[in-house]
mmCIF file of C-alpha atoms in Angstrom:
data_model
loop_
_atom_site.group_PDB
_atom_site.id
_atom_site.type_symbol
_atom_site.label_atom_id
_atom_site.label_comp_id
_atom_site.label_asym_id
_atom_site.label_seq_id
_atom_site.Cartn_x
_atom_site.Cartn_y
_atom_site.Cartn_z
ATOM 1 C CA MET A 177 21.242 22.408 -3.090
ATOM 2 C CA ARG A 178 22.955 19.616 -4.288
ATOM 3 C CA VAL A 179 21.392 16.187 -4.125
ATOM 4 C CA LEU A 180 22.407 12.786 -4.664
ATOM 5 C CA LEU A 181 19.455 10.231 -5.811
ATOM 6 C CA LEU A 182 21.084 6.648 -5.062
ATOM 7 C CA GLY A 183 19.159 3.517 -6.626
ATOM 8 C CA GLU A 184 16.242 3.717 -8.705
ATOM 9 C CA TYR A 185 13.147 1.537 -8.481
ATOM 10 C CA SER A 186 10.632 1.508 -11.384
ATOM 11 C CA GLY A 187 11.669 5.215 -12.771
ATOM 12 C CA LEU A 188 10.438 6.924 -9.743
ATOM 13 C CA ASN A 189 14.134 8.374 -9.018
ATOM 14 C CA ASN A 190 14.241 9.284 -12.718
ATOM 15 C CA GLU A 191 11.134 11.064 -12.638
ATOM 16 C CA LEU A 192 12.321 12.935 -9.458
ATOM 17 C CA LYS A 193 15.606 13.897 -11.071
ATOM 18 C CA LEU A 194 13.902 16.073 -13.894
ATOM 19 C CA ALA A 195 11.669 17.464 -11.457
ATOM 20 C CA LEU A 196 14.201 18.572 -8.910
ATOM 21 C CA ILE A 197 16.317 19.865 -11.961
ATOM 22 C CA LYS A 198 13.522 22.069 -13.008
ATOM 23 C CA ALA A 199 12.960 23.570 -10.046
ATOM 24 C CA GLY A 200 16.447 24.780 -9.896
ATOM 25 C CA HIS A 201 18.661 22.187 -7.710
ATOM 26 C CA ASP A 202 21.782 20.165 -9.145
ATOM 27 C CA VAL A 203 20.740 16.587 -8.944
ATOM 28 C CA THR A 204 23.118 13.183 -9.660
ATOM 29 C CA LEU A 205 21.361 9.993 -10.099
ATOM 30 C CA ALA A 206 23.520 6.984 -9.225
ATOM 31 C CA ALA A 207 21.907 3.572 -9.971
ATOM 32 C CA ALA A 208 21.720 0.101 -11.684
ATOM 33 C CA CYS A 209 19.786 0.255 -15.145
ATOM 34 C CA ASP A 210 17.960 -2.711 -13.835
ATOM 35 C CA PHE A 211 19.264 -4.728 -16.241
ATOM 36 C CA PHE A 212 16.462 -5.118 -19.592
ATOM 37 C CA LYS A 213 14.745 -1.851 -18.532
ATOM 38 C CA ASN A 214 17.975 0.313 -18.834
ATOM 39 C CA PHE A 215 16.901 3.157 -16.729
ATOM 40 C CA LYS A 216 19.382 5.977 -17.597
ATOM 41 C CA THR A 217 21.356 7.013 -14.896
ATOM 42 C CA ASP A 218 24.510 9.773 -14.181
ATOM 43 C CA ILE A 219 26.524 7.215 -12.444
ATOM 44 C CA ASN A 220 26.160 3.381 -13.706
ATOM 45 C CA LEU A 221 26.068 1.139 -10.919
ATOM 46 C CA GLY A 222 25.110 -2.033 -12.700
ATOM 47 C CA TYR A 223 25.022 -2.863 -16.218
ATOM 48 C CA GLY A 224 25.898 -5.719 -18.564
ATOM 49 C CA SER A 225 24.893 -8.378 -21.448
ATOM 50 C CA THR A 226 23.626 -11.161 -19.654
ATOM 51 C CA ILE A 227 21.953 -11.433 -15.556
ATOM 52 C CA TYR A 228 25.154 -12.913 -14.283
ATOM 53 C CA SER A 229 27.519 -9.744 -15.307
ATOM 54 C CA TYR A 230 24.966 -7.612 -14.238
ATOM 55 C CA LYS A 231 25.155 -8.893 -10.938
ATOM 56 C CA MET A 232 28.719 -8.693 -10.628
ATOM 57 C CA ARG A 233 29.067 -5.149 -11.346
ATOM 58 C CA GLN A 234 26.103 -4.540 -8.793
ATOM 59 C CA PHE A 235 28.360 -5.857 -6.240
ATOM 60 C CA LEU A 236 31.786 -4.244 -7.479
ATOM 61 C CA LEU A 237 30.293 -0.463 -8.794
ATOM 62 C CA PRO A 238 29.024 1.050 -5.762
ATOM 63 C CA LEU A 239 32.251 0.618 -3.943
ATOM 64 C CA LEU A 240 34.378 1.433 -7.166
ATOM 65 C CA ASN A 241 32.514 5.430 -7.262
ATOM 66 C CA LEU A 242 32.892 5.924 -3.475
ATOM 67 C CA SER A 243 34.509 9.245 -4.621
ATOM 68 C CA LYS A 244 31.785 10.286 -6.250
ATOM 69 C CA PHE A 245 29.609 10.098 -3.442
ATOM 70 C CA SER A 246 30.336 12.925 -1.232
ATOM 71 C CA GLY A 247 29.827 16.767 -0.808
ATOM 72 C CA PHE A 248 26.004 16.553 -1.192
ATOM 73 C CA ASP A 249 23.706 18.195 0.860
ATOM 74 C CA VAL A 250 21.096 15.706 0.735
ATOM 75 C CA VAL A 251 21.367 11.725 -0.111
ATOM 76 C CA HIS A 252 18.242 10.086 -1.227
ATOM 77 C CA VAL A 253 18.592 6.280 -0.604
ATOM 78 C CA ILE A 254 16.006 4.174 -2.479
ATOM 79 C CA ASN A 255 16.364 0.706 -1.083
ATOM 80 C CA PHE A 256 18.607 -0.892 2.161
ATOM 81 C CA TYR A 257 20.408 -3.643 -0.569
ATOM 82 C CA ILE A 258 21.716 -0.577 -3.136
ATOM 83 C CA ILE A 259 24.644 -3.941 -3.327
ATOM 84 C CA PRO A 260 22.156 -6.895 -3.427
ATOM 85 C CA ARG A 261 21.944 -9.506 -0.722
ATOM 86 C CA LEU A 262 25.207 -8.352 1.569
ATOM 87 C CA PRO A 263 24.448 -6.345 4.488
ATOM 88 C CA PHE A 264 27.699 -5.679 5.194
ATOM 89 C CA LEU A 265 28.827 -4.007 2.327
ATOM 90 C CA ASN A 266 25.071 -2.001 2.432
ATOM 91 C CA LEU A 267 26.325 -0.793 5.980
ATOM 92 C CA PHE A 268 29.660 0.213 4.821
ATOM 93 C CA LEU A 269 28.101 2.011 2.295
ATOM 94 C CA ILE A 270 25.304 4.041 4.367
ATOM 95 C CA LYS A 271 28.126 4.936 6.809
ATOM 96 C CA PHE A 272 30.457 6.615 3.980
ATOM 97 C CA LEU A 273 27.221 8.358 2.523
ATOM 98 C CA LYS A 274 26.420 9.824 6.417
ATOM 99 C CA GLU A 275 30.020 10.871 6.752
ATOM 100 C CA ASN A 276 30.776 12.814 3.923
ATOM 101 C CA ASN A 277 27.266 14.205 2.922
ATOM 102 C CA GLY A 278 24.729 16.512 4.970
ATOM 103 C CA LEU A 279 21.225 14.702 4.964
ATOM 104 C CA VAL A 280 20.824 11.183 4.197
ATOM 105 C CA THR A 281 17.026 10.215 3.777
ATOM 106 C CA LEU A 282 15.990 6.354 2.995
ATOM 107 C CA SER A 283 12.788 5.888 0.655
ATOM 108 C CA GLY A 284 10.662 3.044 1.965
ATOM 109 C CA ALA A 285 10.517 1.311 -1.470
ATOM 110 C CA GLY A 286 10.608 -2.174 -2.512
ATOM 111 C CA ASP A 287 11.475 -5.293 -0.235
ATOM 112 C CA ASP A 288 13.782 -4.825 2.546
ATOM 113 C CA PRO A 289 14.080 -7.135 5.862
ATOM 114 C CA PHE A 290 11.486 -4.501 7.668
ATOM 115 C CA TYR A 291 8.928 -5.147 5.072
ATOM 116 C CA VAL A 292 9.265 -9.026 4.911
ATOM 117 C CA LYS A 293 9.477 -9.585 9.167
ATOM 118 C CA TYR A 294 6.626 -6.772 10.091
ATOM 119 C CA SER A 295 4.196 -6.707 7.016
ATOM 120 C CA GLU A 296 2.125 -9.865 8.900
ATOM 121 C CA ARG A 297 2.036 -7.834 11.846
ATOM 122 C CA ALA A 298 1.543 -4.601 10.583
ATOM 123 C CA MET A 299 -0.959 -4.983 8.279
ATOM 124 C CA ARG A 300 -4.296 -7.513 8.015
ATOM 125 C CA TYR A 301 -2.435 -9.273 5.128
ATOM 126 C CA SER A 302 1.198 -9.567 3.515
ATOM 127 C CA PRO A 303 2.086 -11.296 0.147
ATOM 128 C CA ILE A 304 5.216 -12.522 1.984
ATOM 129 C CA PRO A 305 3.775 -16.092 2.706
ATOM 130 C CA SER A 306 2.319 -17.029 -0.507
ATOM 131 C CA HIS A 307 5.651 -15.286 -2.099
ATOM 132 C CA GLU A 308 7.573 -18.060 0.058
ATOM 133 C CA LEU A 309 5.335 -20.855 -1.204
ATOM 134 C CA ILE A 310 4.501 -20.643 -4.492
ATOM 135 C CA ASP A 311 7.611 -18.100 -5.842
ATOM 136 C CA ARG A 312 10.169 -19.817 -3.927
ATOM 137 C CA GLN A 313 8.612 -23.465 -3.529
ATOM 138 C CA GLY A 314 8.709 -23.393 0.580
ATOM 139 C CA ARG A 315 11.882 -21.505 1.157
ATOM 140 C CA PRO A 316 12.002 -18.702 3.324
ATOM 141 C CA TYR A 317 13.017 -15.549 1.859
ATOM 142 C CA TYR A 318 16.545 -14.477 2.576
ATOM 143 C CA MET A 319 15.543 -10.930 4.008
ATOM 144 C CA ARG A 320 14.416 -13.019 6.957
ATOM 145 C CA LYS A 321 17.820 -14.048 7.974
ATOM 146 C CA GLN A 322 18.377 -12.144 11.460
ATOM 147 C CA ALA A 323 21.836 -11.226 10.081
ATOM 148 C CA HIS A 324 19.917 -8.722 7.395
ATOM 149 C CA LEU A 325 17.233 -7.651 9.843
ATOM 150 C CA ASP A 326 20.013 -6.868 12.846
ATOM 151 C CA ALA A 327 22.236 -5.211 9.998
ATOM 152 C CA MET A 328 18.892 -2.842 8.851
ATOM 153 C CA HIS A 329 18.331 -1.945 12.165
ATOM 154 C CA LYS A 330 22.192 -0.745 12.775
ATOM 155 C CA TYR A 331 21.720 0.952 9.094
ATOM 156 C CA MET A 332 18.705 3.362 10.763
ATOM 157 C CA ASN A 333 21.487 4.928 13.147
ATOM 158 C CA TYR A 334 22.791 6.671 9.883
ATOM 159 C CA ILE A 335 19.291 7.637 8.075
ATOM 160 C CA ASP A 336 17.972 11.148 9.361
ATOM 161 C CA ALA A 337 14.622 10.145 8.019
ATOM 162 C CA VAL A 338 12.543 7.915 6.091
ATOM 163 C CA ILE A 339 10.393 8.988 3.336
ATOM 164 C CA PRO A 340 8.051 6.224 2.391
ATOM 165 C CA ILE A 341 6.423 6.040 -1.579
ATOM 166 C CA ILE A 342 3.195 4.167 -0.128
ATOM 167 C CA PHE A 343 1.122 2.629 3.068
ATOM 168 C CA GLU A 344 2.738 -0.433 3.038
ATOM 169 C CA PHE A 345 6.254 0.909 4.123
ATOM 170 C CA HIS A 346 5.396 3.659 6.319
ATOM 171 C CA ALA A 347 3.531 0.681 8.108
ATOM 172 C CA THR A 348 6.388 -1.610 8.313
ATOM 173 C CA PHE A 349 9.025 1.228 9.453
ATOM 174 C CA CYS A 350 6.488 2.060 11.921
ATOM 175 C CA ALA A 351 6.437 -1.594 13.011
ATOM 176 C CA ALA A 352 10.241 -1.831 13.608
ATOM 177 C CA GLY A 353 10.356 0.919 15.632
ATOM 178 C CA TYR A 354 11.317 3.920 13.249
ATOM 179 C CA SER A 355 7.924 6.027 13.770
ATOM 180 C CA GLU A 356 9.839 8.933 14.692
ATOM 181 C CA LYS A 357 11.936 8.796 11.850
ATOM 182 C CA THR A 358 9.109 7.579 8.960
ATOM 183 C CA LEU A 359 7.760 10.682 7.403
ATOM 184 C CA LYS A 360 4.677 10.935 5.797
ATOM 185 C CA PRO A 361 4.368 8.807 2.580
ATOM 186 C CA ILE A 362 5.131 10.854 -0.838
ATOM 187 C CA PRO A 363 3.488 9.518 -3.871
ATOM 188 C CA ILE A 364 5.461 8.231 -6.779
ATOM 189 C CA PRO A 365 6.083 11.065 -9.278
ATOM 190 C CA ILE A 366 4.343 10.108 -12.889
ATOM 191 C CA ASP A 367 4.638 12.327 -15.747
ATOM 192 C CA THR A 368 1.568 11.725 -17.538
ATOM 193 C CA LYS A 369 2.798 14.553 -20.424
ATOM 194 C CA LYS A 370 4.902 11.135 -21.386
ATOM 195 C CA ILE A 371 1.759 8.676 -21.229
ATOM 196 C CA GLU A 372 -0.327 8.751 -23.910
ATOM 197 C CA PHE A 373 -4.031 8.752 -22.575
ATOM 198 C CA SER A 374 -6.409 6.600 -25.077
ATOM 199 C CA GLU A 375 -10.265 6.351 -25.033
ATOM 200 C CA ASN A 376 -11.230 3.164 -23.270
ATOM 201 C CA ARG A 377 -13.391 1.344 -25.669
ATOM 202 C CA VAL A 378 -14.979 -2.147 -26.157
ATOM 203 C CA SER A 379 -14.121 -3.621 -29.136
ATOM 204 C CA ASN A 380 -15.649 -6.783 -30.371
ATOM 205 C CA GLY A 381 -18.731 -6.505 -27.580
ATOM 206 C CA LYS A 382 -15.761 -8.203 -25.421
ATOM 207 C CA VAL A 383 -14.669 -6.023 -22.141
ATOM 208 C CA VAL A 384 -10.771 -7.296 -21.927
ATOM 209 C CA PHE A 385 -9.442 -8.103 -18.378
ATOM 210 C CA PHE A 386 -5.344 -8.331 -18.236
ATOM 211 C CA HIS A 387 -3.295 -9.111 -15.226
ATOM 212 C CA GLY A 388 0.904 -9.202 -16.008
ATOM 213 C CA LEU A 389 2.623 -12.608 -14.879
ATOM 214 C CA ASN A 390 4.997 -11.550 -12.346
ATOM 215 C CA ARG A 391 5.824 -13.532 -9.156
ATOM 216 C CA ARG A 392 2.732 -15.561 -8.984
ATOM 217 C CA GLY A 393 2.993 -15.809 -4.990
ATOM 218 C CA PHE A 394 3.385 -12.171 -4.531
ATOM 219 C CA LYS A 395 0.730 -10.641 -7.054
ATOM 220 C CA GLY A 396 -1.710 -13.293 -6.255
ATOM 221 C CA THR A 397 -1.794 -14.223 -9.598
ATOM 222 C CA PHE A 398 -3.005 -18.068 -8.116
ATOM 223 C CA LEU A 399 -5.879 -16.180 -6.893
ATOM 224 C CA ILE A 400 -6.502 -14.433 -10.350
ATOM 225 C CA GLU A 401 -6.481 -17.246 -12.518
ATOM 226 C CA LYS A 402 -9.230 -19.094 -10.426
ATOM 227 C CA SER A 403 -11.358 -15.648 -10.965
ATOM 228 C CA PHE A 404 -10.762 -15.487 -14.947
ATOM 229 C CA GLN A 405 -11.787 -18.916 -15.215
ATOM 230 C CA GLU A 406 -15.042 -18.344 -13.551
ATOM 231 C CA LEU A 407 -15.618 -14.731 -15.679
ATOM 232 C CA GLU A 408 -14.845 -16.639 -18.893
ATOM 233 C CA LYS A 409 -17.109 -19.552 -18.009
ATOM 234 C CA LYS A 410 -20.109 -17.339 -16.808
ATOM 235 C CA TYR A 411 -19.755 -14.697 -19.499
ATOM 236 C CA PRO A 412 -18.205 -16.349 -22.854
ATOM 237 C CA LYS A 413 -19.538 -13.674 -25.036
ATOM 238 C CA ASP A 414 -18.796 -10.620 -22.851
ATOM 239 C CA VAL A 415 -15.145 -10.848 -21.586
ATOM 240 C CA GLU A 416 -11.364 -11.879 -22.409
ATOM 241 C CA CYS A 417 -9.030 -12.520 -20.014
ATOM 242 C CA ILE A 418 -5.363 -12.814 -20.529
ATOM 243 C CA ILE A 419 -2.662 -13.005 -18.063
ATOM 244 C CA ASP A 420 0.955 -12.869 -19.754
ATOM 245 C CA GLY A 421 4.451 -12.285 -18.318
ATOM 246 C CA ASN A 422 7.940 -11.412 -19.691
ATOM 247 C CA LEU A 423 6.054 -9.503 -23.198
ATOM 248 C CA PRO A 424 8.418 -8.268 -25.792
ATOM 249 C CA PHE A 425 7.231 -4.707 -26.210
ATOM 250 C CA ASP A 426 5.401 -4.834 -29.457
ATOM 251 C CA ARG A 427 3.165 -7.524 -27.882
ATOM 252 C CA TYR A 428 2.485 -5.587 -24.708
ATOM 253 C CA LEU A 429 1.885 -2.484 -27.039
ATOM 254 C CA ALA A 430 -0.715 -4.600 -28.978
ATOM 255 C CA LEU A 431 -2.298 -6.103 -25.634
ATOM 256 C CA LEU A 432 -2.744 -2.002 -24.339
ATOM 257 C CA SER A 433 -4.519 -1.535 -27.295
ATOM 258 C CA ILE A 434 -6.863 -3.837 -26.760
ATOM 259 C CA MET A 435 -7.162 -3.965 -22.929
ATOM 260 C CA ASN A 436 -9.833 -2.380 -20.960
ATOM 261 C CA VAL A 437 -9.026 -3.359 -17.457
ATOM 262 C CA ASN A 438 -5.359 -4.145 -15.537
ATOM 263 C CA LEU A 439 -5.530 -6.336 -12.533
ATOM 264 C CA ASP A 440 -2.767 -5.425 -10.632
ATOM 265 C CA GLN A 441 -1.797 -7.093 -7.011
ATOM 266 C CA VAL A 442 -4.122 -8.449 -4.509
ATOM 267 C CA PHE A 443 -1.913 -8.164 -1.406
ATOM 268 C CA SER A 444 -1.465 -4.163 -2.371
ATOM 269 C CA TYR A 445 -3.008 -1.618 -0.071
ATOM 270 C CA SER A 446 -1.897 1.387 -2.075
ATOM 271 C CA LEU A 447 -1.104 1.991 -5.925
ATOM 272 C CA ALA A 448 2.161 1.294 -7.137
ATOM 273 C CA MET A 449 3.935 2.380 -10.481
ATOM 274 C CA ASN A 450 2.361 -0.580 -12.920
ATOM 275 C CA SER A 451 -1.585 0.771 -11.545
ATOM 276 C CA LEU A 452 -0.295 4.386 -11.911
ATOM 277 C CA TYR A 453 0.498 3.833 -15.611
ATOM 278 C CA SER A 454 -2.176 1.773 -16.500
ATOM 279 C CA MET A 455 -4.535 4.755 -15.012
ATOM 280 C CA ALA A 456 -2.579 7.517 -16.807
ATOM 281 C CA GLN A 457 -2.946 5.372 -20.365
ATOM 282 C CA GLY A 458 -6.863 5.330 -19.749
ATOM 283 C CA LYS A 459 -6.861 1.772 -18.441
ATOM 284 C CA VAL A 460 -9.488 1.008 -15.729
ATOM 285 C CA VAL A 461 -7.176 -0.543 -12.487
ATOM 286 C CA CYS A 462 -8.254 -3.034 -9.832
ATOM 287 C CA GLY A 463 -5.446 -3.671 -7.301
ATOM 288 C CA GLY A 464 -4.651 -1.923 -3.841
ATOM 289 C CA ALA A 465 -7.217 0.930 -2.884
ATOM 290 C CA GLU A 466 -7.677 0.083 0.891
ATOM 291 C CA GLN A 467 -8.790 3.121 2.788
ATOM 292 C CA GLU A 468 -5.230 2.896 4.759
ATOM 293 C CA SER A 469 -3.905 4.343 1.078
ATOM 294 C CA THR A 470 -5.386 7.506 1.580
ATOM 295 C CA VAL A 471 -2.495 9.032 3.883
ATOM 296 C CA LEU A 472 -1.001 9.398 0.449
ATOM 297 C CA TYR A 473 -4.088 11.984 -0.878
ATOM 298 C CA ASP A 474 -5.339 13.517 2.348
ATOM 299 C CA GLY A 475 -8.194 11.364 2.979
ATOM 300 C CA VAL A 476 -8.913 10.593 -0.869
ATOM 301 C CA LEU A 477 -9.672 7.065 -2.370
ATOM 302 C CA PRO A 478 -8.270 7.010 -6.023
ATOM 303 C CA PRO A 479 -10.824 5.546 -8.373
ATOM 304 C CA VAL A 480 -9.948 1.794 -8.466
ATOM 305 C CA TYR A 481 -11.787 -1.095 -7.997
ATOM 306 C CA ASN A 482 -10.015 -2.519 -4.558
ATOM 307 C CA LEU A 483 -8.961 -6.182 -4.406
ATOM 308 C CA ILE A 484 -8.041 -8.265 -1.496
ATOM 309 C CA PRO A 485 -6.565 -11.324 -1.350
ATOM 310 C CA ASP A 486 -10.025 -13.535 -1.588
ATOM 311 C CA GLN A 487 -10.892 -15.377 -4.735
ATOM 312 C CA ALA A 488 -14.772 -14.679 -4.047
ATOM 313 C CA GLN A 489 -14.278 -11.145 -3.557
ATOM 314 C CA ILE A 490 -11.816 -10.789 -6.632
ATOM 315 C CA THR A 491 -14.633 -12.585 -8.859
ATOM 316 C CA GLU A 492 -17.076 -10.637 -7.302
ATOM 317 C CA VAL A 493 -15.331 -7.340 -8.249
ATOM 318 C CA LEU A 494 -14.546 -8.146 -11.887
ATOM 319 C CA GLU A 495 -18.208 -8.678 -11.747
ATOM 320 C CA THR A 496 -19.153 -5.313 -11.052
ATOM 321 C CA VAL A 497 -17.070 -4.301 -13.611
ATOM 322 C CA LEU A 498 -18.478 -6.019 -16.286
ATOM 323 C CA GLU A 499 -21.950 -5.026 -15.091
ATOM 324 C CA ARG A 500 -20.862 -1.029 -15.541
ATOM 325 C CA ARG A 501 -19.388 -1.575 -18.865
ATOM 326 C CA ASP A 502 -21.012 1.549 -19.960
ATOM 327 C CA GLN A 503 -18.802 3.377 -17.127
ATOM 328 C CA LEU A 504 -15.261 2.140 -18.388
ATOM 329 C CA ALA A 505 -14.708 5.724 -20.349
ATOM 330 C CA SER A 506 -15.830 7.590 -18.135
ATOM 331 C CA HIS A 507 -14.207 5.982 -14.995
ATOM 332 C CA SER A 508 -10.595 5.714 -17.285
ATOM 333 C CA GLU A 509 -10.625 9.514 -17.172
ATOM 334 C CA MET A 510 -11.439 9.952 -13.691
ATOM 335 C CA SER A 511 -8.043 7.309 -13.245
ATOM 336 C CA ARG A 512 -5.904 9.772 -15.541
ATOM 337 C CA ALA A 513 -7.122 12.933 -13.824
ATOM 338 C CA PHE A 514 -6.062 11.416 -10.339
ATOM 339 C CA VAL A 515 -2.714 10.391 -11.403
ATOM 340 C CA GLU A 516 -2.323 14.328 -13.039
ATOM 341 C CA ARG A 517 -3.525 15.553 -9.781
ATOM 342 C CA TYR A 518 -1.948 13.777 -6.692
ATOM 343 C CA HIS A 519 1.165 12.298 -8.846
ATOM 344 C CA ASN A 520 2.479 15.375 -10.747
ATOM 345 C CA PRO A 521 6.347 15.639 -10.602
ATOM 346 C CA GLU A 522 6.790 18.917 -9.628
ATOM 347 C CA VAL A 523 4.177 18.760 -6.863
ATOM 348 C CA VAL A 524 6.295 15.358 -5.583
ATOM 349 C CA ALA A 525 9.400 17.317 -6.045
ATOM 350 C CA ASN A 526 8.149 20.239 -3.871
ATOM 351 C CA LEU A 527 7.013 17.549 -1.030
ATOM 352 C CA TYR A 528 10.966 16.023 -1.083
ATOM 353 C CA LEU A 529 12.188 19.472 -0.769
ATOM 354 C CA LYS A 530 9.920 20.532 1.793
ATOM 355 C CA SER A 531 10.878 17.603 4.064
ATOM 356 C CA TRP A 532 14.558 17.714 3.497
ATOM 357 C CA LEU A 533 14.497 21.432 4.060
ATOM 358 C CA SER A 534 12.708 21.243 7.464
ATOM 359 C CA LEU A 535 15.123 17.965 8.400
ATOM 360 C CA LEU A 536 18.752 20.108 7.393
ATOM 361 C CA ALA A 537 16.873 23.349 9.306
ATOM 362 C CA ARG A 538 16.247 21.021 12.053
ATOM 363 C CA LYS A 539 20.182 19.408 12.213
ATOM 364 C CA VAL A 540 21.496 22.829 11.957
ATOM 365 C CA GLN A 541 19.218 24.049 14.978
ATOM 366 C CA LEU A 542 20.378 20.934 16.953
ATOM 367 C CA ALA A 543 24.265 21.519 16.477
ATOM 368 C CA LYS A 544 23.641 25.553 17.424
ATOM 369 C CA ASP A 545 22.021 23.922 20.622
ATOM 370 C CA ASP A 546 25.105 21.409 20.954
ATOM 371 C CA LYS A 547 27.069 24.148 21.010
ATOM 372 C CA GLY A 548 25.523 26.460 23.192
ATOM 373 C CA ASP A 549 25.685 23.175 25.983
ATOM 374 C CA GLN A 550 29.487 22.890 25.747
#
């Protein structure tokens, strides 16, 4: 089967591509390199020495490479915004893909107009209000604009199915009115063979808690900061709390060597890339582990301390982790084993293949039925 993976999300499609190739399929990845992350891609849709040159290429390269985006059995698009901020160009792109390929599926991954519009309705809490208040200084997210929402509804006419990567996107696509097109979420592929596991040991008698600084409102950093302050004041000899972001790689590696517990997003229901990598490395994770996330794991809850956007609850969770410091090593082993079991790239690729083959078979049957009716 010829497969085009269009777009990238924290390395997800790189891992999926390798697993699909291993299963014997012909796979092309076309994506922007994600600027400083510099992800590998077969057809580069965005690169540059500055953010301005990078963004300019993101606007132009998808259109200049259209001739390479045809003749595939399956096209899997990572997000509505392959071309940033311009819904009419993304509509043009998806129409071309639909007319020149077999099956077109969309991954529920990353922010889009449906997530921004419906997350507050479909879930008990959402990061969007605090993102707009703190990260955007009170300005509405551009994805809230009616033109973007209308364009995404039109976009869905060209999509055969949505395959979300976490519960949150499943919920918002259903809330937008596309429950029939939205399939069961498929976990993010993580190749643990590439991720070194290290024993989770406490050095110098202090448990080290870490939170990566990036979009303070979206991730709930403003809540975690207060909990860290309370924890260090109450247990000055037992804890060290670090908040840092946009780290040079050597600084990040140094932090990894001493970190025991990684706090991810407080507004998340499910585990995204940062949490999963930390678990694979042998870190205890506090983040999204709501009951709803078990839809990805056949009813099984991940071995993660669940956080909600409530500062008192966050502090309570951190104190619980501290009280169980003697269980850090065994908890880390459970975390690694969980990622190995449920996020194995070969298992994940097989789930995508089953979904695509089922959709293709249905498409063939509908075509036969249409001919019979004529």
